[in-house]
Short mmCIF file of C-alpha atoms in Angstrom, two decimals:
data_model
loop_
_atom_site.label_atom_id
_atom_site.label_comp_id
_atom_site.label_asym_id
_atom_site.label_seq_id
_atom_site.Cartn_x
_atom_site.Cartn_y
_atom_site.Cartn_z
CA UNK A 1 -21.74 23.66 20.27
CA UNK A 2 -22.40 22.93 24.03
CA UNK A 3 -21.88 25.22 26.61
CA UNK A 4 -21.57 24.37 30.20
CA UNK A 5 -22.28 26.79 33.07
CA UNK A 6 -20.06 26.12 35.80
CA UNK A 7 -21.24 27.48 39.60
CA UNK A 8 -18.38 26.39 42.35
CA UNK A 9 -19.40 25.76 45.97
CA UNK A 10 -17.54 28.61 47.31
CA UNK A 11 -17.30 32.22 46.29
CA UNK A 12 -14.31 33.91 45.29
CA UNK A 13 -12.92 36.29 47.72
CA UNK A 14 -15.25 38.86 48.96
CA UNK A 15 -16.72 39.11 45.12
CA UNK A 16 -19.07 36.81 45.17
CA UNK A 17 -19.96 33.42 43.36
CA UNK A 18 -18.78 33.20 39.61
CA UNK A 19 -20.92 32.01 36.74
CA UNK A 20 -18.16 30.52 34.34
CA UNK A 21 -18.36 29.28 30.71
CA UNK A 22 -15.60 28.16 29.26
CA UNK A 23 -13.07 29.30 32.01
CA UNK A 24 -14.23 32.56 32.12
CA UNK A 25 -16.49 34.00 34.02
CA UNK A 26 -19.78 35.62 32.75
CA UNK A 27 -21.11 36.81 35.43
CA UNK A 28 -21.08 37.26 39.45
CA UNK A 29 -23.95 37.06 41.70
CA UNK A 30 -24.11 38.15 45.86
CA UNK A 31 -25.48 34.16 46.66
CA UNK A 32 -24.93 30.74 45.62
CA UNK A 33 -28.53 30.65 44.64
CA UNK A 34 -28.44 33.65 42.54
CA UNK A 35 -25.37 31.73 40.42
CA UNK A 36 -27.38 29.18 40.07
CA UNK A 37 -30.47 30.98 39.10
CA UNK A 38 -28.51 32.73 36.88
CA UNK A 39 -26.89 29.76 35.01
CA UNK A 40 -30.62 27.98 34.50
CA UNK A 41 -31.13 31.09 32.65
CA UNK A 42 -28.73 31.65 30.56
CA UNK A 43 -29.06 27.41 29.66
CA UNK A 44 -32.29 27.62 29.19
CA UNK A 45 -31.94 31.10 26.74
CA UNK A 46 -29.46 28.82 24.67
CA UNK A 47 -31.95 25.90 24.57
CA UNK A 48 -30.80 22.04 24.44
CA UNK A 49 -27.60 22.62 24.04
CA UNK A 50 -26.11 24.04 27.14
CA UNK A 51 -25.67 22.18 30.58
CA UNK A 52 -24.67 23.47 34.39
CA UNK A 53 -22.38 21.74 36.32
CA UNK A 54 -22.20 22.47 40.03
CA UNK A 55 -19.47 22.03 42.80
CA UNK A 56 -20.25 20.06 45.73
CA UNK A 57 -18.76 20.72 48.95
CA UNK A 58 -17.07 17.49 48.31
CA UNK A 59 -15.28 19.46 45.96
CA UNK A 60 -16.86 16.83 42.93
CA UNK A 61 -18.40 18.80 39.76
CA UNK A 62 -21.52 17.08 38.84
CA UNK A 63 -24.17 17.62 36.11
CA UNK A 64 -27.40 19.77 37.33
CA UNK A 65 -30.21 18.83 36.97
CA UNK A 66 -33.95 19.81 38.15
CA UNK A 67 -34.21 16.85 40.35
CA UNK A 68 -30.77 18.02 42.06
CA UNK A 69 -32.62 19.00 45.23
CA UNK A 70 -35.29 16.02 45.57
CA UNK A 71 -35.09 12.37 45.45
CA UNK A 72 -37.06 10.73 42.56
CA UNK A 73 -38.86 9.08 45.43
CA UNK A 74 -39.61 10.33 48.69
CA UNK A 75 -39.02 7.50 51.31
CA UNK A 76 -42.59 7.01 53.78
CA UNK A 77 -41.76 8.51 57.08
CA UNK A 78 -41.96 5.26 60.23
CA UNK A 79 -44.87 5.09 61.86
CA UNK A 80 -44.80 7.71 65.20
CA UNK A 81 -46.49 6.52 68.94
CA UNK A 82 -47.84 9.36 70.43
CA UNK A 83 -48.71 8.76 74.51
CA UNK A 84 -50.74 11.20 76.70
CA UNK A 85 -48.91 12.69 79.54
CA UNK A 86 -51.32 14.34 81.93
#
């Protein structure tokens, strides 16, 4: 059976960001990052069949991923002209 980890884009009260599975939650973490650390964890403890979804401050749940934070390819910067000034 597949789980999904859920980690919403804003915490919950003052108590911090929720980890849910299945509605509920299974744990609560002091950052954003920590939920999210915390849900790769617990996926990857389960193996294949678990998944994270995250919230985007869009408010659109989307599948996680590792290449969530960085493009696939990394557009070249333009060319810069540096001048002297004296």
């Amino acid at each position: 059976m597949a789980h999904v980890y859920e980690v919403p884009y804003f915490p919950e009260d003052d108590l911090g960001w929720p980890v849910r599975m299945g509605g509920r939650i299974v744990t609560r973490c002091e950052s954003r990052i920590d939920a999210l650390a915390a849900a790769v964890t617990r996926a990857a403890a389960e193996g294949g069949g678990a998944s994270i979804g995250i919230e985007g401050a869009d408010g659109v749940w989307r599948p996680f991923g590792s290449d969530a934070k960085r493009p696939s390819l990394i557009p070249a910067l333009p060319p810069r002209r540096f001048s002297v000034v004296r």
